[in-house]
Short mmCIF file of C-alpha atoms in Angstrom, two decimals:
data_model
loop_
_atom_site.label_atom_id
_atom_site.label_comp_id
_atom_site.label_asym_id
_atom_site.label_seq_id
_atom_site.Cartn_x
_atom_site.Cartn_y
_atom_site.Cartn_z
CA ALA I 2 0.00 0.00 0.00
CA GLN I 3 1.10 3.53 -0.68
CA SER I 4 2.33 5.51 2.30
CA VAL I 5 4.36 8.55 3.26
CA THR I 6 6.49 8.91 6.37
CA GLN I 7 7.80 12.16 7.77
CA PRO I 8 10.13 11.05 10.58
CA ASP I 9 10.35 14.42 12.31
CA ILE I 10 7.22 15.65 14.06
CA HIS I 11 8.74 18.96 15.12
CA ILE I 12 11.91 20.80 14.08
CA THR I 13 13.31 24.06 15.40
CA VAL I 14 15.89 26.04 13.45
CA SER I 15 17.42 29.45 13.90
CA GLU I 16 16.53 32.20 11.46
CA GLY I 17 19.09 32.25 8.67
CA ALA I 18 20.07 28.62 9.17
CA SER I 19 19.56 25.94 6.56
CA LEU I 20 16.64 23.54 6.68
CA GLU I 21 16.03 19.99 5.58
CA LEU I 22 12.71 18.21 6.15
CA ARG I 23 12.68 14.49 5.53
CA CYS I 24 10.12 12.51 3.59
CA ASN I 25 10.10 8.81 2.73
CA TYR I 26 7.50 7.19 0.56
CA SER I 27 6.32 3.72 -0.30
CA TYR I 28 4.91 3.31 -3.77
CA GLY I 29 5.08 0.53 -6.34
CA ALA I 30 5.70 2.66 -9.41
CA THR I 31 7.23 5.98 -10.32
CA PRO I 32 5.79 8.32 -7.73
CA TYR I 33 4.25 11.72 -8.15
CA LEU I 34 5.51 13.67 -5.12
CA PHE I 35 4.42 16.92 -3.54
CA TRP I 36 5.29 19.23 -0.68
CA TYR I 37 2.59 21.44 0.83
CA VAL I 38 2.80 24.07 3.56
CA GLN I 39 0.02 24.90 6.01
CA SER I 40 0.12 28.07 8.09
CA PRO I 41 -2.15 28.34 11.15
CA GLY I 42 -5.76 28.78 10.13
CA GLN I 43 -4.90 28.46 6.46
CA GLY I 44 -5.43 25.83 3.85
CA LEU I 45 -2.57 23.92 2.29
CA GLN I 46 -0.42 25.66 -0.30
CA LEU I 47 1.63 23.76 -2.86
CA LEU I 48 5.37 24.42 -2.56
CA LEU I 49 6.61 22.13 -5.32
CA LYS I 50 5.94 18.87 -7.12
CA TYR I 51 7.90 16.15 -8.90
CA PHE I 52 6.61 14.03 -11.74
CA SER I 53 9.64 13.13 -13.85
CA GLY I 54 12.87 14.49 -15.24
CA ASP I 55 15.35 16.47 -13.19
CA THR I 56 15.40 15.04 -9.68
CA LEU I 57 16.08 18.44 -8.12
CA VAL I 58 12.89 20.46 -8.12
CA GLN I 59 12.61 24.15 -7.44
CA GLY I 60 9.54 25.56 -5.74
CA ILE I 61 8.13 28.76 -4.39
CA LYS I 62 9.51 30.76 -1.46
CA GLY I 63 13.05 29.54 -2.11
CA PHE I 64 12.35 25.87 -1.38
CA GLU I 65 13.74 22.93 -3.31
CA ALA I 66 13.41 19.18 -3.03
CA GLU I 67 15.45 16.26 -4.30
CA PHE I 68 13.95 12.96 -5.43
CA LYS I 69 16.18 9.97 -4.64
CA ARG I 70 14.67 6.76 -5.96
CA SER I 71 17.30 4.53 -4.32
CA GLN I 72 16.38 5.93 -0.91
CA SER I 73 12.64 6.36 -1.57
CA SER I 74 13.04 9.91 -0.35
CA PHE I 75 11.92 13.38 -1.34
CA ASN I 76 13.50 15.76 1.17
CA LEU I 77 12.66 19.44 1.26
CA ARG I 78 15.44 22.01 1.68
CA LYS I 79 15.93 25.72 2.07
CA PRO I 80 19.35 27.35 2.39
CA SER I 81 18.27 30.17 4.72
CA VAL I 82 15.11 30.06 6.80
CA HIS I 83 13.01 33.15 7.48
CA TRP I 84 10.74 33.60 10.49
CA SER I 85 7.74 33.54 8.14
CA ASP I 86 8.58 29.95 7.20
CA ALA I 87 7.26 28.75 10.55
CA ALA I 88 4.38 26.43 9.62
CA GLU I 89 3.47 22.78 9.16
CA TYR I 90 4.88 21.00 6.15
CA PHE I 91 3.31 17.99 4.49
CA CYS I 92 4.81 15.57 2.00
CA ALA I 93 2.37 13.68 -0.23
CA VAL I 94 2.43 10.99 -2.89
CA GLY I 95 -0.10 10.96 -5.71
CA VAL I 96 -1.88 7.79 -6.72
CA TYR I 97 -2.44 8.23 -10.42
CA ASN I 98 -4.65 5.24 -11.00
CA GLN I 99 -7.18 6.70 -8.55
CA GLY I 100 -7.91 9.97 -10.20
CA GLY I 101 -5.42 12.20 -8.51
CA LYS I 102 -5.74 10.99 -4.93
CA LEU I 103 -3.06 12.35 -2.60
CA ILE I 104 -1.75 10.41 0.39
CA PHE I 105 -0.19 12.71 2.94
CA GLY I 106 2.43 12.17 5.60
CA GLN I 107 1.69 13.19 9.16
CA GLY I 108 3.46 16.51 8.81
CA THR I 109 6.48 18.26 10.29
CA GLU I 110 5.97 21.37 12.35
CA LEU I 111 8.70 23.94 11.82
CA SER I 112 9.52 26.53 14.47
CA VAL I 113 11.97 29.35 13.73
CA LYS I 114 13.83 31.02 16.57
CA PRO I 115 15.32 34.50 16.27
CA GLU R 11 -8.89 34.89 -8.83
CA ALA R 12 -11.03 33.85 -5.87
CA GLY R 13 -9.85 30.79 -3.99
CA VAL R 14 -11.75 27.84 -2.61
CA ALA R 15 -14.40 29.06 -0.17
CA GLN R 16 -15.61 27.06 2.79
CA SER R 17 -18.19 27.71 5.47
CA PRO R 18 -18.56 27.73 8.33
CA ARG R 19 -14.99 28.17 9.53
CA TYR R 20 -15.74 26.75 12.96
CA LYS R 21 -18.48 24.52 14.31
CA ILE R 22 -19.07 23.07 17.75
CA ILE R 23 -21.75 20.42 18.21
CA GLU R 24 -22.63 17.67 20.62
CA LYS R 25 -22.30 14.03 19.71
CA ARG R 26 -25.23 12.54 17.85
CA GLN R 27 -26.10 15.91 16.34
CA SER R 28 -25.93 16.63 12.61
CA VAL R 29 -23.67 19.08 10.83
CA ALA R 30 -23.12 20.22 7.26
CA PHE R 31 -20.19 21.89 5.58
CA TRP R 32 -20.23 23.85 2.35
CA CYS R 33 -17.56 24.29 -0.29
CA ASN R 34 -17.43 26.54 -3.34
CA PRO R 35 -14.49 25.56 -5.56
CA ILE R 36 -12.56 27.83 -7.87
CA SER R 37 -14.68 28.72 -10.88
CA GLY R 38 -14.31 26.23 -13.71
CA HIS R 39 -12.61 23.54 -11.65
CA ALA R 40 -13.89 20.11 -12.60
CA THR R 41 -12.52 18.10 -9.68
CA LEU R 42 -13.45 18.62 -6.05
CA TYR R 43 -12.05 16.85 -3.01
CA TRP R 44 -13.05 16.62 0.65
CA TYR R 45 -10.28 15.75 3.11
CA GLN R 46 -10.43 15.09 6.84
CA GLN R 47 -7.46 16.29 8.90
CA ILE R 48 -7.37 15.02 12.46
CA LEU R 49 -5.10 16.92 14.85
CA GLY R 50 -1.50 15.79 14.46
CA GLN R 51 -2.14 13.93 11.20
CA GLY R 52 -2.00 14.68 7.52
CA PRO R 53 -5.17 15.16 5.49
CA LYS R 54 -7.02 12.01 4.45
CA LEU R 55 -9.20 11.94 1.36
CA LEU R 56 -12.85 11.29 2.11
CA ILE R 57 -14.41 11.76 -1.31
CA GLN R 58 -13.50 13.00 -4.78
CA PHE R 59 -15.89 14.33 -7.39
CA GLN R 60 -15.34 14.97 -11.03
CA ASN R 61 -18.05 17.40 -12.08
CA ASN R 62 -21.06 15.94 -10.25
CA GLY R 63 -19.97 12.30 -10.30
CA VAL R 64 -18.14 10.46 -7.51
CA VAL R 65 -14.66 9.21 -8.45
CA ASP R 66 -13.50 7.83 -5.11
CA ASP R 67 -15.40 7.52 -1.83
CA SER R 68 -13.59 4.46 -0.51
CA GLN R 69 -12.64 6.15 2.78
CA LEU R 70 -15.95 7.88 3.43
CA PRO R 71 -17.78 6.37 6.45
CA LYS R 72 -21.00 6.00 4.56
CA ASP R 73 -23.08 5.04 7.59
CA ARG R 74 -22.78 8.61 8.86
CA PHE R 75 -21.13 10.77 6.19
CA SER R 76 -22.67 11.89 2.92
CA ALA R 77 -21.62 14.33 0.26
CA GLU R 78 -23.06 15.75 -2.88
CA ARG R 79 -22.03 18.09 -5.64
CA LEU R 80 -25.11 19.27 -7.38
CA LYS R 81 -24.68 20.77 -10.84
CA GLY R 82 -20.96 20.07 -10.64
CA VAL R 83 -20.15 23.25 -8.73
CA ASP R 84 -20.75 23.68 -4.98
CA SER R 85 -20.54 20.75 -2.65
CA THR R 86 -21.84 19.88 0.79
CA LEU R 87 -20.49 17.33 3.24
CA LYS R 88 -22.83 16.12 5.98
CA ILE R 89 -22.27 14.12 9.14
CA GLN R 90 -25.28 12.51 10.80
CA PRO R 91 -24.97 11.58 13.62
CA ALA R 92 -21.61 12.97 14.68
CA LYS R 93 -19.21 11.07 16.94
CA LEU R 94 -16.42 12.37 19.14
CA GLU R 95 -13.82 10.99 16.72
CA ASP R 96 -15.20 13.20 13.94
CA SER R 97 -13.52 16.20 15.56
CA ALA R 98 -11.17 17.41 12.84
CA VAL R 99 -10.59 20.04 10.20
CA TYR R 100 -12.50 19.35 7.00
CA LEU R 101 -10.66 20.64 3.96
CA CYS R 102 -12.11 21.16 0.53
CA ALA R 103 -9.84 21.31 -2.50
CA SER R 104 -10.37 21.70 -6.22
CA SER R 105 -8.35 21.24 -9.39
CA LEU R 106 -8.95 22.42 -12.91
CA VAL R 107 -8.85 19.34 -15.06
CA GLY R 108 -10.60 16.04 -15.06
CA LEU R 109 -9.35 12.55 -14.40
CA ALA R 110 -6.74 12.33 -17.12
CA GLY R 111 -4.68 15.13 -15.70
CA ALA R 112 -5.97 15.29 -12.17
CA LEU R 113 -2.73 14.21 -10.56
CA THR R 114 -0.46 16.59 -12.42
CA ASP R 115 -2.79 19.48 -11.86
CA THR R 116 -2.45 21.53 -8.68
CA GLN R 117 -5.02 20.99 -5.96
CA TYR R 118 -6.03 24.29 -4.38
CA PHE R 119 -7.20 24.06 -0.79
CA GLY R 120 -9.72 26.10 1.10
CA PRO R 121 -9.11 27.30 4.69
CA GLY R 122 -11.07 24.40 6.17
CA THR R 123 -13.86 23.99 8.70
CA ARG R 124 -12.78 23.10 12.21
CA LEU R 125 -15.34 20.77 13.78
CA THR R 126 -15.41 20.07 17.49
CA VAL R 127 -17.73 17.33 18.73
CA LEU R 128 -18.41 17.41 22.48
#
């Protein structure tokens, strides 16, 4: 069965420091992978997505993610975190034989300290 | 461009009562999704519509949950009767295209309805 694991429930980084959020997936075919961000009281916003091609994907707000098939991972990175990046981040895998269904991980909450 | 609208934003009810949520997707979007997000978990798909037809409702607890999308635009999700474990945020999302491109197309999420069942 398809699944997504985000091993870190909560991460705290200092403003200006680099960030890496981990995501591992289980899927029997080439995955469609997504990262979403959810700020308090807001809906989810798409940061970036991977379907094929270049394994390093650029997204909005300075985020990038790298698809590593050998590790079944799709980690999210940002070189310098801003206080406004504090939010919850969700990794998801798309199931393309079920009409675009997304399976989400449990999320990683990011706190940014001054 | 207006986003996905949901109402109400918050709802508090007692167990065994009924509740309904409303979603207005982005204009022209063919596909509409309802997700349930329990505190501390990622969203879980409850039901997916393409226009006014159901694509996937495999995780919808059909003994108490129902959903409809009349005329392929607005949608309502109803819970009757509610249980304590239904306390969650209910998210509506929409995407532009139909099944063939649904996965590659971006899903746009509304702000959600936070339901508390006492």
